[in-house]
Amino acid sequence: MPTDMDERGILQRVLDLAAANVRDGQRPFGAIVVAGGRVVAEGVNTVTSSGDPTDHAEVRAIRAASQAVGGEDLSGAIVYTSCEPCIMCQATGLFSGVERMVFAASSALAADMGFPAPSRAARVQERLRSELPGYVVAGDIPPAVSRVPFAVWIERHDEDRRA
């Protein structure tokens, strides 16, 4: 796990984690936690293999970061994610003291690529966004680049259907 990267490099790393996660049979999501200016943890979504609906990349990365720093307080940390975090992941960040979350792909892009959010979750997420402006922000990654994990997902599942 690289420890010193700029924001664009970190976002590229989460996209690489997400694409690799698909190749491992999982979902196209990755996350990195930066605390004190250093990468302290990474996580990928393992919902498919664990059957645990809370095994999102952001939650796993925050759990690992808490272990890495020796406690639950991640005040000032930043979570970088391959995709706009869901409300559960945002709440986990808030509870742990994460300062903000930066994502590569918007939830709209994810929906366009085949990952629509449940309408209830979207409504709650919109409300949370309006109450915490600037907590979850888009990173400086072009859509063509942030689509890669989803394209790998689609390609893999198209191959599965043809087999």
Short mmCIF file of C-alpha atoms in Angstrom, two decimals:
data_model
loop_
_atom_site.label_atom_id
_atom_site.label_comp_id
_atom_site.label_asym_id
_atom_site.label_seq_id
_atom_site.Cartn_x
_atom_site.Cartn_y
_atom_site.Cartn_z
CA MET A 1 0.00 0.00 0.00
CA PRO A 2 1.63 3.27 -1.07
CA THR A 3 1.66 5.83 1.75
CA ASP A 4 2.49 9.16 0.08
CA MET A 5 0.42 10.25 -2.94
CA ASP A 6 -1.32 13.37 -4.17
CA GLU A 7 -5.12 13.47 -4.38
CA ARG A 8 -5.25 12.52 -8.06
CA GLY A 9 -2.89 9.60 -7.41
CA ILE A 10 -5.02 8.44 -4.50
CA LEU A 11 -8.18 8.59 -6.62
CA GLN A 12 -6.45 6.61 -9.37
CA ARG A 13 -5.40 4.05 -6.75
CA VAL A 14 -9.00 3.61 -5.51
CA LEU A 15 -10.12 3.09 -9.12
CA ASP A 16 -7.38 0.47 -9.55
CA LEU A 17 -8.50 -1.24 -6.32
CA ALA A 18 -12.10 -1.24 -7.56
CA ALA A 19 -11.22 -2.73 -10.96
CA ALA A 20 -9.02 -5.39 -9.32
CA ASN A 21 -11.86 -6.18 -6.93
CA VAL A 22 -14.12 -7.00 -9.89
CA ARG A 23 -11.44 -9.29 -11.30
CA ASP A 24 -11.52 -11.03 -7.89
CA GLY A 25 -15.27 -11.64 -8.28
CA GLN A 26 -16.42 -8.74 -6.14
CA ARG A 27 -18.16 -5.41 -6.77
CA PRO A 28 -16.44 -2.37 -8.36
CA PHE A 29 -15.75 -0.31 -5.25
CA GLY A 30 -12.56 0.69 -3.42
CA ALA A 31 -11.62 3.21 -0.73
CA ILE A 32 -8.52 4.70 0.90
CA VAL A 33 -8.23 6.58 4.20
CA VAL A 34 -5.63 9.33 4.53
CA ALA A 35 -4.78 10.55 8.04
CA GLY A 36 -2.00 12.93 8.94
CA GLY A 37 -1.18 13.31 5.25
CA ARG A 38 -0.47 9.59 4.80
CA VAL A 39 -2.41 6.65 3.45
CA VAL A 40 -3.25 4.55 6.52
CA ALA A 41 -5.76 2.04 5.12
CA GLU A 42 -7.40 0.63 2.03
CA GLY A 43 -10.63 -1.30 1.62
CA VAL A 44 -12.67 -2.98 -1.08
CA ASN A 45 -16.31 -4.04 -1.20
CA THR A 46 -16.70 -7.70 -0.17
CA VAL A 47 -20.49 -7.91 0.06
CA THR A 48 -20.57 -10.62 -2.63
CA SER A 49 -18.24 -13.03 -0.83
CA SER A 50 -19.21 -12.24 2.77
CA GLY A 51 -22.95 -11.92 2.31
CA ASP A 52 -22.71 -8.98 4.73
CA PRO A 53 -24.52 -5.93 3.33
CA THR A 54 -22.29 -3.61 5.39
CA ASP A 55 -19.01 -4.80 3.82
CA HIS A 56 -18.70 -1.68 1.68
CA ALA A 57 -15.23 -0.45 0.70
CA GLU A 58 -15.52 2.75 2.75
CA VAL A 59 -16.64 0.94 5.91
CA ARG A 60 -13.87 -1.64 5.57
CA ALA A 61 -11.26 1.10 4.98
CA ILE A 62 -12.50 3.08 8.00
CA ARG A 63 -12.36 -0.06 10.17
CA ALA A 64 -8.80 -0.75 9.00
CA ALA A 65 -7.80 2.89 9.55
CA SER A 66 -9.13 2.78 13.11
CA GLN A 67 -6.95 -0.25 13.76
CA ALA A 68 -3.96 1.41 12.08
CA VAL A 69 -4.19 4.57 14.19
CA GLY A 70 -5.09 2.67 17.34
CA GLY A 71 -8.54 4.06 18.00
CA GLU A 72 -11.93 5.05 16.72
CA ASP A 73 -11.21 8.77 16.33
CA LEU A 74 -10.29 9.60 12.74
CA SER A 75 -10.72 13.36 13.15
CA GLY A 76 -9.23 15.19 10.20
CA ALA A 77 -8.95 12.08 8.03
CA ILE A 78 -10.12 12.03 4.42
CA VAL A 79 -11.75 9.01 2.77
CA TYR A 80 -11.20 8.67 -0.98
CA THR A 81 -13.64 6.40 -2.79
CA SER A 82 -14.07 5.03 -6.27
CA CYS A 83 -17.75 5.99 -6.22
CA GLU A 84 -19.92 8.49 -4.37
CA PRO A 85 -20.49 6.92 -0.95
CA CYS A 86 -23.90 5.67 0.10
CA ILE A 87 -25.61 7.00 3.20
CA MET A 88 -24.34 4.12 5.38
CA CYS A 89 -20.76 4.89 4.39
CA GLN A 90 -21.25 8.62 4.89
CA ALA A 91 -22.67 7.98 8.36
CA THR A 92 -19.73 5.70 9.21
CA GLY A 93 -17.38 8.50 8.21
CA LEU A 94 -19.28 11.00 10.34
CA PHE A 95 -19.29 8.70 13.38
CA SER A 96 -15.53 8.15 13.08
CA GLY A 97 -14.68 11.85 12.72
CA VAL A 98 -13.69 11.77 9.04
CA GLU A 99 -13.34 15.36 7.83
CA ARG A 100 -14.59 14.72 4.30
CA MET A 101 -15.08 12.12 1.58
CA VAL A 102 -13.83 12.52 -1.98
CA PHE A 103 -15.16 10.31 -4.78
CA ALA A 104 -14.06 9.52 -8.34
CA ALA A 105 -17.41 8.49 -9.89
CA SER A 106 -20.78 10.03 -9.08
CA SER A 107 -23.74 7.89 -8.08
CA ALA A 108 -25.37 9.07 -11.33
CA LEU A 109 -22.50 7.59 -13.34
CA ALA A 110 -22.78 4.37 -11.32
CA ALA A 111 -26.51 4.22 -12.08
CA ASP A 112 -25.78 4.75 -15.78
CA MET A 113 -23.36 1.82 -15.60
CA GLY A 114 -25.91 -0.46 -13.92
CA PHE A 115 -25.79 0.36 -10.18
CA PRO A 116 -28.93 2.36 -9.38
CA ALA A 117 -29.41 3.38 -5.75
CA PRO A 118 -32.74 2.47 -4.14
CA SER A 119 -35.03 5.51 -4.32
CA ARG A 120 -35.39 5.74 -0.51
CA ALA A 121 -31.64 5.80 -0.09
CA ALA A 122 -31.32 8.45 -2.79
CA ARG A 123 -33.83 10.70 -1.00
CA VAL A 124 -32.05 10.36 2.34
CA GLN A 125 -28.69 10.87 0.66
CA GLU A 126 -29.94 14.08 -0.97
CA ARG A 127 -31.08 15.36 2.43
CA LEU A 128 -27.75 14.50 4.03
CA ARG A 129 -25.96 16.28 1.20
CA SER A 130 -27.98 19.45 1.77
CA GLU A 131 -27.28 19.39 5.52
CA LEU A 132 -23.55 18.71 5.17
CA PRO A 133 -22.40 20.69 2.13
CA GLY A 134 -18.83 19.93 1.19
CA TYR A 135 -18.57 16.71 3.22
CA VAL A 136 -18.79 14.50 0.14
CA VAL A 137 -17.10 16.06 -2.86
CA ALA A 138 -16.17 15.01 -6.38
CA GLY A 139 -12.49 14.48 -7.02
CA ASP A 140 -10.60 15.67 -10.08
CA ILE A 141 -10.99 12.52 -12.18
CA PRO A 142 -12.45 12.60 -15.71
CA PRO A 143 -15.60 10.47 -16.18
CA ALA A 144 -13.82 8.35 -18.79
CA VAL A 145 -11.32 7.28 -16.12
CA SER A 146 -13.82 6.87 -13.27
CA ARG A 147 -15.93 4.53 -15.45
CA VAL A 148 -13.20 1.89 -15.64
CA PRO A 149 -14.22 -0.30 -12.65
CA PHE A 150 -17.82 -0.34 -13.88
CA ALA A 151 -16.73 -1.20 -17.43
CA VAL A 152 -14.68 -4.10 -16.04
CA TRP A 153 -17.77 -5.20 -14.07
CA ILE A 154 -19.99 -5.12 -17.17
CA GLU A 155 -17.39 -6.93 -19.28
CA ARG A 156 -16.99 -9.65 -16.65
CA HIS A 157 -20.71 -10.17 -16.26
CA ASP A 158 -21.29 -10.20 -20.01
CA GLU A 159 -18.68 -12.98 -20.24
CA ASP A 160 -20.47 -14.90 -17.45
CA ARG A 161 -23.78 -14.65 -19.31
CA ARG A 162 -22.19 -15.89 -22.56
CA ALA A 163 -20.50 -18.86 -20.85
#
